[in-house]
Amino acid sequence: MGNPERMTIHRQGNAVRSPADIATAPFWVEMLLEGAADGENTAMRASLDPGTITRWHTHPRGQLLYVLSGKGLAQREDGAVEELRAGDAVWFAAGEKHWHGATPDSAFSYISVQATEAGRIVDWLEQVEVLS
Ligand code: MN
């Protein structure tokens, strides 16, 4: 499919449930832009229930995450767990192992943008150990 060849308005709606095994619970994902060729961007809006966090993962060309609402958490490998609030923007570098998700007491929504490489935008890894 790939990025549209002309101006395209995506109206709100059409969210789908994420695959069950990429996070501690399914979450809502609304595709905003779908890249296909190398370097084309894919963008989505994600909405997570309180306490839902992703598995560890990497993005082949990195990821920009922009927080829309709620409170979130993010961590890169060997880094501290960081709290995210509405308006924060986070860059995860290409191949940087990380996870992100909602705090236990708050829903969390964000927009993420990640470029495609060899048809992939993400590589999923192991589950995050229970946060203490
Ligand atoms: Mn990510």
Tab-separated table of N, CA and C and ligand atoms in Angstrom:
chain	number	residue	atom	x	y	z
A	1	MET	N	0.853	-1.191	0.000
A	1	MET	CA	0.000	0.000	0.000
A	1	MET	C	0.886	1.236	0.000
A	2	GLY	N	1.494	1.537	1.115
A	2	GLY	CA	2.421	2.661	1.160
A	2	GLY	C	1.748	3.988	1.438
A	3	ASN	N	2.546	5.031	1.526
A	3	ASN	CA	2.013	6.362	1.832
A	3	ASN	C	1.181	6.872	0.654
A	4	PRO	N	0.070	7.574	0.921
A	4	PRO	CA	-0.768	8.109	-0.161
A	4	PRO	C	0.021	9.062	-1.068
A	5	GLU	N	-0.391	9.149	-2.311
A	5	GLU	CA	0.320	9.979	-3.290
A	5	GLU	C	-0.217	11.394	-3.359
A	6	ARG	N	-1.274	11.661	-2.588
A	6	ARG	CA	-1.787	13.030	-2.539
A	6	ARG	C	-2.370	13.281	-1.163
A	7	MET	N	-2.722	14.534	-0.906
A	7	MET	CA	-3.309	14.923	0.373
A	7	MET	C	-4.436	13.981	0.761
A	8	THR	N	-4.384	13.504	1.975
A	8	THR	CA	-5.346	12.512	2.446
A	8	THR	C	-5.742	12.853	3.880
A	9	ILE	N	-7.019	12.937	4.124
A	9	ILE	CA	-7.503	13.195	5.484
A	9	ILE	C	-7.998	11.895	6.088
A	10	HIS	N	-7.469	11.606	7.252
A	10	HIS	CA	-7.894	10.402	7.960
A	10	HIS	C	-8.851	10.835	9.065
A	11	ARG	N	-10.110	10.470	8.969
A	11	ARG	CA	-11.090	10.854	9.992
A	11	ARG	C	-10.982	9.933	11.190
A	12	GLN	N	-11.268	10.501	12.342
A	12	GLN	CA	-11.169	9.732	13.583
A	12	GLN	C	-12.089	8.520	13.539
A	13	GLY	N	-11.631	7.452	14.151
A	13	GLY	CA	-12.423	6.218	14.175
A	13	GLY	C	-11.605	5.060	13.643
A	14	ASN	N	-12.234	3.924	13.491
A	14	ASN	CA	-11.593	2.759	12.877
A	14	ASN	C	-10.425	2.198	13.686
A	15	ALA	N	-10.462	2.362	14.988
A	15	ALA	CA	-9.436	1.735	15.818
A	15	ALA	C	-9.653	0.227	15.852
A	16	VAL	N	-8.547	-0.490	15.919
A	16	VAL	CA	-8.616	-1.952	16.010
A	16	VAL	C	-7.819	-2.398	17.228
A	17	ARG	N	-8.095	-3.606	17.696
A	17	ARG	CA	-7.367	-4.157	18.826
A	17	ARG	C	-5.999	-4.630	18.380
A	18	SER	N	-4.997	-4.352	19.202
A	18	SER	CA	-3.639	-4.817	18.903
A	18	SER	C	-3.575	-6.330	19.049
A	19	PRO	N	-2.563	-6.963	18.430
A	19	PRO	CA	-2.350	-8.390	18.678
A	19	PRO	C	-2.164	-8.647	20.171
A	20	ALA	N	-2.634	-9.794	20.644
A	20	ALA	CA	-2.672	-10.052	22.083
A	20	ALA	C	-1.289	-10.181	22.704
A	21	ASP	N	-0.290	-10.585	21.918
A	21	ASP	CA	0.986	-10.978	22.531
A	21	ASP	C	2.057	-9.893	22.511
A	22	ILE	N	1.732	-8.685	22.096
A	22	ILE	CA	2.759	-7.642	22.032
A	22	ILE	C	2.781	-6.772	23.283
A	23	ALA	N	1.788	-6.946	24.159
A	23	ALA	CA	1.710	-6.153	25.385
A	23	ALA	C	1.033	-7.005	26.454
A	24	THR	N	0.959	-6.460	27.675
A	24	THR	CA	0.352	-7.231	28.756
A	24	THR	C	-1.162	-7.361	28.589
A	25	ALA	N	-1.748	-6.540	27.715
A	25	ALA	CA	-3.167	-6.641	27.364
A	25	ALA	C	-3.337	-5.988	25.994
A	26	PRO	N	-4.341	-6.393	25.228
A	26	PRO	CA	-4.569	-5.716	23.948
A	26	PRO	C	-4.879	-4.237	24.176
A	27	PHE	N	-4.549	-3.411	23.209
A	27	PHE	CA	-4.877	-1.987	23.286
A	27	PHE	C	-5.403	-1.533	21.929
A	28	TRP	N	-5.973	-0.313	21.899
A	28	TRP	CA	-6.568	0.195	20.671
A	28	TRP	C	-5.502	0.859	19.807
A	29	VAL	N	-5.528	0.540	18.536
A	29	VAL	CA	-4.582	1.122	17.585
A	29	VAL	C	-5.366	1.650	16.389
A	30	GLU	N	-5.116	2.895	16.056
A	30	GLU	CA	-5.725	3.489	14.867
A	30	GLU	C	-4.603	3.873	13.914
A	31	MET	N	-4.565	3.232	12.766
A	31	MET	CA	-3.511	3.528	11.802
A	31	MET	C	-3.788	4.873	11.137
A	32	LEU	N	-2.783	5.731	11.114
A	32	LEU	CA	-2.914	7.060	10.520
A	32	LEU	C	-2.176	7.151	9.188
A	33	LEU	N	-1.132	6.351	9.072
A	33	LEU	CA	-0.292	6.367	7.872
A	33	LEU	C	0.407	5.019	7.809
A	34	GLU	N	0.412	4.391	6.648
A	34	GLU	CA	1.036	3.073	6.534
A	34	GLU	C	2.143	3.111	5.495
A	35	GLY	N	3.374	2.982	5.944
A	35	GLY	CA	4.520	2.942	5.042
A	35	GLY	C	4.697	1.551	4.480
A	36	ALA	N	5.298	1.468	3.302
A	36	ALA	CA	5.603	0.167	2.704
A	36	ALA	C	7.057	0.132	2.233
A	37	ALA	N	7.453	1.172	1.488
A	37	ALA	CA	8.827	1.219	0.978
A	37	ALA	C	9.784	1.623	2.107
A	38	ASP	N	11.027	1.256	1.943
A	38	ASP	CA	12.034	1.651	2.928
A	38	ASP	C	12.015	3.163	3.126
A	39	GLY	N	11.987	3.580	4.387
A	39	GLY	CA	12.027	5.000	4.722
A	39	GLY	C	10.677	5.665	4.786
A	40	GLU	N	9.634	5.043	4.249
A	40	GLU	CA	8.295	5.621	4.380
A	40	GLU	C	7.842	5.498	5.833
A	41	ASN	N	7.137	6.522	6.306
A	41	ASN	CA	6.682	6.510	7.692
A	41	ASN	C	5.382	5.752	7.875
A	42	THR	N	5.277	5.115	9.018
A	42	THR	CA	4.021	4.576	9.511
A	42	THR	C	3.687	5.357	10.775
A	43	ALA	N	2.427	5.730	10.925
A	43	ALA	CA	2.014	6.473	12.110
A	43	ALA	C	0.738	5.861	12.655
A	44	MET	N	0.599	5.909	13.969
A	44	MET	CA	-0.597	5.360	14.594
A	44	MET	C	-0.920	6.106	15.874
A	45	ARG	N	-2.181	6.036	16.249
A	45	ARG	CA	-2.612	6.499	17.562
A	45	ARG	C	-2.901	5.252	18.384
A	46	ALA	N	-2.343	5.211	19.584
A	46	ALA	CA	-2.542	4.057	20.458
A	46	ALA	C	-3.169	4.507	21.763
A	47	SER	N	-4.094	3.706	22.283
A	47	SER	CA	-4.781	4.011	23.546
A	47	SER	C	-4.735	2.774	24.431
A	48	LEU	N	-4.092	2.933	25.597
A	48	LEU	CA	-3.853	1.801	26.487
A	48	LEU	C	-4.617	1.978	27.789
A	49	ASP	N	-5.144	0.882	28.306
A	49	ASP	CA	-5.767	0.885	29.629
A	49	ASP	C	-4.681	0.998	30.697
A	50	PRO	N	-5.071	1.428	31.905
A	50	PRO	CA	-4.095	1.511	32.995
A	50	PRO	C	-3.344	0.189	33.159
A	51	GLY	N	-2.022	0.298	33.304
A	51	GLY	CA	-1.209	-0.876	33.586
A	51	GLY	C	-0.782	-1.685	32.376
A	52	THR	N	-1.271	-1.348	31.196
A	52	THR	CA	-0.872	-2.086	29.998
A	52	THR	C	0.470	-1.570	29.490
A	53	ILE	N	1.433	-2.462	29.366
A	53	ILE	CA	2.746	-2.089	28.836
A	53	ILE	C	3.160	-3.065	27.734
A	54	THR	N	3.963	-2.590	26.810
A	54	THR	CA	4.420	-3.437	25.700
A	54	THR	C	5.510	-4.392	26.160
A	55	ARG	N	5.827	-5.350	25.307
A	55	ARG	CA	7.048	-6.142	25.458
A	55	ARG	C	8.248	-5.250	25.149
A	56	TRP	N	9.418	-5.718	25.510
A	56	TRP	CA	10.635	-5.101	24.989
A	56	TRP	C	10.588	-5.198	23.467
A	57	HIS	N	11.093	-4.173	22.785
A	57	HIS	CA	11.111	-4.205	21.329
A	57	HIS	C	12.097	-3.179	20.786
A	58	THR	N	12.330	-3.260	19.489
A	58	THR	CA	13.163	-2.286	18.784
A	58	THR	C	12.431	-1.855	17.518
A	59	HIS	N	12.826	-0.689	17.003
A	59	HIS	CA	12.311	-0.205	15.722
A	59	HIS	C	13.502	-0.040	14.778
A	60	PRO	N	13.433	-0.620	13.574
A	60	PRO	CA	14.629	-0.632	12.718
A	60	PRO	C	15.148	0.755	12.356
A	61	ARG	N	14.254	1.748	12.276
A	61	ARG	CA	14.717	3.114	11.969
A	61	ARG	C	14.318	4.092	13.063
A	62	GLY	N	14.066	3.600	14.272
A	62	GLY	CA	13.715	4.482	15.375
A	62	GLY	C	12.234	4.783	15.427
A	63	GLN	N	11.842	5.513	16.483
A	63	GLN	CA	10.425	5.822	16.701
A	63	GLN	C	10.300	7.138	17.459
A	64	LEU	N	9.401	7.985	16.995
A	64	LEU	CA	9.000	9.161	17.762
A	64	LEU	C	7.650	8.872	18.400
A	65	LEU	N	7.569	9.073	19.698
A	65	LEU	CA	6.319	8.856	20.426
A	65	LEU	C	5.902	10.191	21.039
A	66	TYR	N	4.688	10.636	20.737
A	66	TYR	CA	4.167	11.905	21.250
A	66	TYR	C	2.961	11.611	22.139
A	67	VAL	N	3.030	12.037	23.385
A	67	VAL	CA	1.999	11.692	24.357
A	67	VAL	C	0.796	12.627	24.216
A	68	LEU	N	-0.382	12.026	24.017
A	68	LEU	CA	-1.618	12.803	23.884
A	68	LEU	C	-2.298	13.016	25.225
A	69	SER	N	-2.383	11.971	26.031
A	69	SER	CA	-3.125	12.082	27.283
A	69	SER	C	-2.701	10.999	28.256
A	70	GLY	N	-3.006	11.217	29.510
A	70	GLY	CA	-2.747	10.228	30.543
A	70	GLY	C	-1.306	10.256	31.009
A	71	LYS	N	-0.954	9.208	31.720
A	71	LYS	CA	0.410	9.068	32.223
A	71	LYS	C	0.996	7.761	31.719
A	72	GLY	N	2.242	7.850	31.239
A	72	GLY	CA	2.892	6.671	30.694
A	72	GLY	C	4.248	6.437	31.314
A	73	LEU	N	4.815	5.299	30.940
A	73	LEU	CA	6.153	4.920	31.361
A	73	LEU	C	6.929	4.481	30.130
A	74	ALA	N	8.236	4.731	30.164
A	74	ALA	CA	9.117	4.237	29.099
A	74	ALA	C	10.476	3.944	29.703
A	75	GLN	N	11.138	2.972	29.106
A	75	GLN	CA	12.471	2.594	29.578
A	75	GLN	C	13.271	2.056	28.398
A	76	ARG	N	14.514	2.486	28.317
A	76	ARG	CA	15.430	1.854	27.372
A	76	ARG	C	16.291	0.871	28.145
A	77	GLU	N	16.859	-0.073	27.434
A	77	GLU	CA	17.679	-1.077	28.097
A	77	GLU	C	18.788	-0.398	28.891
A	78	ASP	N	18.951	-0.836	30.133
A	78	ASP	CA	19.961	-0.303	31.053
A	78	ASP	C	19.655	1.115	31.528
A	79	GLY	N	18.462	1.621	31.227
A	79	GLY	CA	18.082	2.957	31.668
A	79	GLY	C	17.028	2.888	32.761
A	80	ALA	N	16.728	4.050	33.344
A	80	ALA	CA	15.698	4.142	34.370
A	80	ALA	C	14.309	4.133	33.731
A	81	VAL	N	13.300	3.733	34.484
A	81	VAL	CA	11.913	3.876	34.044
A	81	VAL	C	11.537	5.345	34.147
A	82	GLU	N	11.122	5.936	33.058
A	82	GLU	CA	10.804	7.364	33.006
A	82	GLU	C	9.297	7.556	32.893
A	83	GLU	N	8.773	8.567	33.588
A	83	GLU	CA	7.347	8.867	33.483
A	83	GLU	C	7.108	9.840	32.333
A	84	LEU	N	6.017	9.610	31.613
A	84	LEU	CA	5.657	10.433	30.458
A	84	LEU	C	4.311	11.096	30.702
A	85	ARG	N	4.228	12.356	30.312
A	85	ARG	CA	2.985	13.117	30.478
A	85	ARG	C	2.564	13.728	29.149
A	86	ALA	N	1.309	14.159	29.073
A	86	ALA	CA	0.779	14.763	27.848
A	86	ALA	C	1.704	15.873	27.370
A	87	GLY	N	2.011	15.855	26.088
A	87	GLY	CA	2.877	16.851	25.486
A	87	GLY	C	4.327	16.433	25.385
A	88	ASP	N	4.703	15.392	26.110
A	88	ASP	CA	6.075	14.891	26.000
A	88	ASP	C	6.275	14.205	24.647
A	89	ALA	N	7.464	14.341	24.115
A	89	ALA	CA	7.861	13.629	22.894
A	89	ALA	C	9.103	12.826	23.217
A	90	VAL	N	9.111	11.574	22.817
A	90	VAL	CA	10.229	10.686	23.111
A	90	VAL	C	10.766	10.122	21.798
A	91	TRP	N	12.076	10.162	21.636
A	91	TRP	CA	12.711	9.521	20.479
A	91	TRP	C	13.419	8.267	20.954
A	92	PHE	N	13.118	7.145	20.336
A	92	PHE	CA	13.850	5.906	20.537
A	92	PHE	C	14.695	5.685	19.280
A	93	ALA	N	15.988	5.521	19.470
A	93	ALA	CA	16.893	5.424	18.319
A	93	ALA	C	16.716	4.089	17.593
A	94	ALA	N	17.187	4.042	16.372
A	94	ALA	CA	17.136	2.808	15.576
A	94	ALA	C	17.811	1.687	16.340
A	95	GLY	N	17.079	0.603	16.524
A	95	GLY	CA	17.634	-0.577	17.178
A	95	GLY	C	17.742	-0.478	18.689
A	96	GLU	N	17.318	0.625	19.261
A	96	GLU	CA	17.413	0.791	20.723
A	96	GLU	C	16.310	-0.020	21.407
A	97	LYS	N	16.714	-0.944	22.254
A	97	LYS	CA	15.748	-1.822	22.929
A	97	LYS	C	15.024	-1.034	24.008
A	98	HIS	N	13.689	-1.115	24.019
A	98	HIS	CA	12.886	-0.298	24.945
A	98	HIS	C	11.482	-0.891	25.076
A	99	TRP	N	10.742	-0.327	26.021
A	99	TRP	CA	9.308	-0.610	26.099
A	99	TRP	C	8.613	0.684	26.510
A	100	HIS	N	7.277	0.724	26.343
A	100	HIS	CA	6.486	1.854	26.814
A	100	HIS	C	5.093	1.360	27.160
A	101	GLY	N	4.385	2.143	27.979
A	101	GLY	CA	3.048	1.728	28.374
A	101	GLY	C	2.428	2.696	29.356
A	102	ALA	N	1.289	2.284	29.900
A	102	ALA	CA	0.518	3.117	30.820
A	102	ALA	C	0.955	2.864	32.259
A	103	THR	N	0.900	3.897	33.080
A	103	THR	CA	1.135	3.687	34.509
A	103	THR	C	-0.007	2.842	35.070
A	104	PRO	N	0.208	2.227	36.246
A	104	PRO	CA	-0.846	1.366	36.806
A	104	PRO	C	-2.150	2.109	37.086
A	105	ASP	N	-2.072	3.424	37.297
A	105	ASP	CA	-3.249	4.184	37.729
A	105	ASP	C	-3.804	5.118	36.665
A	106	SER	N	-3.311	5.026	35.442
A	106	SER	CA	-3.792	5.965	34.426
A	106	SER	C	-3.825	5.323	33.050
A	107	ALA	N	-4.861	5.659	32.291
A	107	ALA	CA	-4.842	5.321	30.873
A	107	ALA	C	-3.765	6.163	30.197
A	108	PHE	N	-3.438	5.823	28.958
A	108	PHE	CA	-2.312	6.465	28.277
A	108	PHE	C	-2.573	6.412	26.784
A	109	SER	N	-2.469	7.552	26.126
A	109	SER	CA	-2.605	7.528	24.666
A	109	SER	C	-1.488	8.340	24.042
A	110	TYR	N	-1.069	7.905	22.878
A	110	TYR	CA	0.034	8.576	22.184
A	110	TYR	C	-0.092	8.383	20.688
A	111	ILE	N	0.632	9.208	19.972
A	111	ILE	CA	0.844	9.011	18.535
A	111	ILE	C	2.288	8.600	18.353
A	112	SER	N	2.503	7.595	17.541
A	112	SER	CA	3.877	7.201	17.250
A	112	SER	C	4.105	7.226	15.746
A	113	VAL	N	5.336	7.567	15.388
A	113	VAL	CA	5.766	7.607	13.986
A	113	VAL	C	7.043	6.799	13.883
A	114	GLN	N	7.062	5.850	12.950
A	114	GLN	CA	8.232	4.999	12.777
A	114	GLN	C	8.366	4.621	11.308
A	115	ALA	N	9.581	4.752	10.805
A	115	ALA	CA	9.817	4.475	9.386
A	115	ALA	C	9.972	2.972	9.146
A	116	THR	N	9.643	2.593	7.936
A	116	THR	CA	9.673	1.193	7.515
A	116	THR	C	11.062	0.812	7.003
A	117	GLU	N	11.472	-0.394	7.306
A	117	GLU	CA	12.674	-0.951	6.691
A	117	GLU	C	12.413	-2.414	6.390
A	118	ALA	N	12.606	-2.793	5.148
A	118	ALA	CA	12.374	-4.177	4.714
A	118	ALA	C	10.995	-4.658	5.155
A	119	GLY	N	9.991	-3.751	5.074
A	119	GLY	CA	8.620	-4.113	5.396
A	119	GLY	C	8.314	-4.183	6.879
A	120	ARG	N	9.283	-3.825	7.725
A	120	ARG	CA	9.079	-3.914	9.167
A	120	ARG	C	9.175	-2.550	9.818
A	121	ILE	N	8.381	-2.367	10.892
A	121	ILE	CA	8.505	-1.155	11.694
A	121	ILE	C	8.864	-1.480	13.136
A	122	VAL	N	8.778	-2.737	13.514
A	122	VAL	CA	9.050	-3.122	14.905
A	122	VAL	C	9.479	-4.588	14.943
A	123	ASP	N	10.338	-4.897	15.893
A	123	ASP	CA	10.709	-6.292	16.167
A	123	ASP	C	10.460	-6.543	17.650
A	124	TRP	N	9.555	-7.468	17.944
A	124	TRP	CA	9.151	-7.727	19.325
A	124	TRP	C	10.110	-8.691	20.000
A	125	LEU	N	10.386	-8.435	21.267
A	125	LEU	CA	11.315	-9.245	22.058
A	125	LEU	C	10.577	-9.809	23.278
A	126	GLU	N	11.316	-10.027	24.375
A	126	GLU	CA	10.721	-10.679	25.533
A	126	GLU	C	9.825	-9.734	26.338
A	127	GLN	N	9.017	-10.331	27.220
A	127	GLN	CA	8.175	-9.547	28.118
A	127	GLN	C	9.028	-8.794	29.123
A	128	VAL	N	8.498	-7.677	29.588
A	128	VAL	CA	9.146	-6.899	30.642
A	128	VAL	C	8.919	-7.610	31.979
A	129	GLU	N	9.988	-7.728	32.763
A	129	GLU	CA	9.839	-8.298	34.102
A	129	GLU	C	8.919	-7.398	34.928
A	130	VAL	N	8.207	-7.986	35.848
A	130	VAL	CA	7.248	-7.232	36.657
A	130	VAL	C	7.954	-6.057	37.351
A	131	LEU	N	7.341	-4.893	37.231
A	131	LEU	CA	7.928	-3.696	37.832
A	131	LEU	C	7.776	-3.752	39.342
A	132	SER	N	8.821	-3.397	40.044
A	132	SER	CA	8.747	-3.420	41.519
A	132	SER	C	8.646	-1.999	42.054
B	1	MN	MN	8.462	1.526	20.671
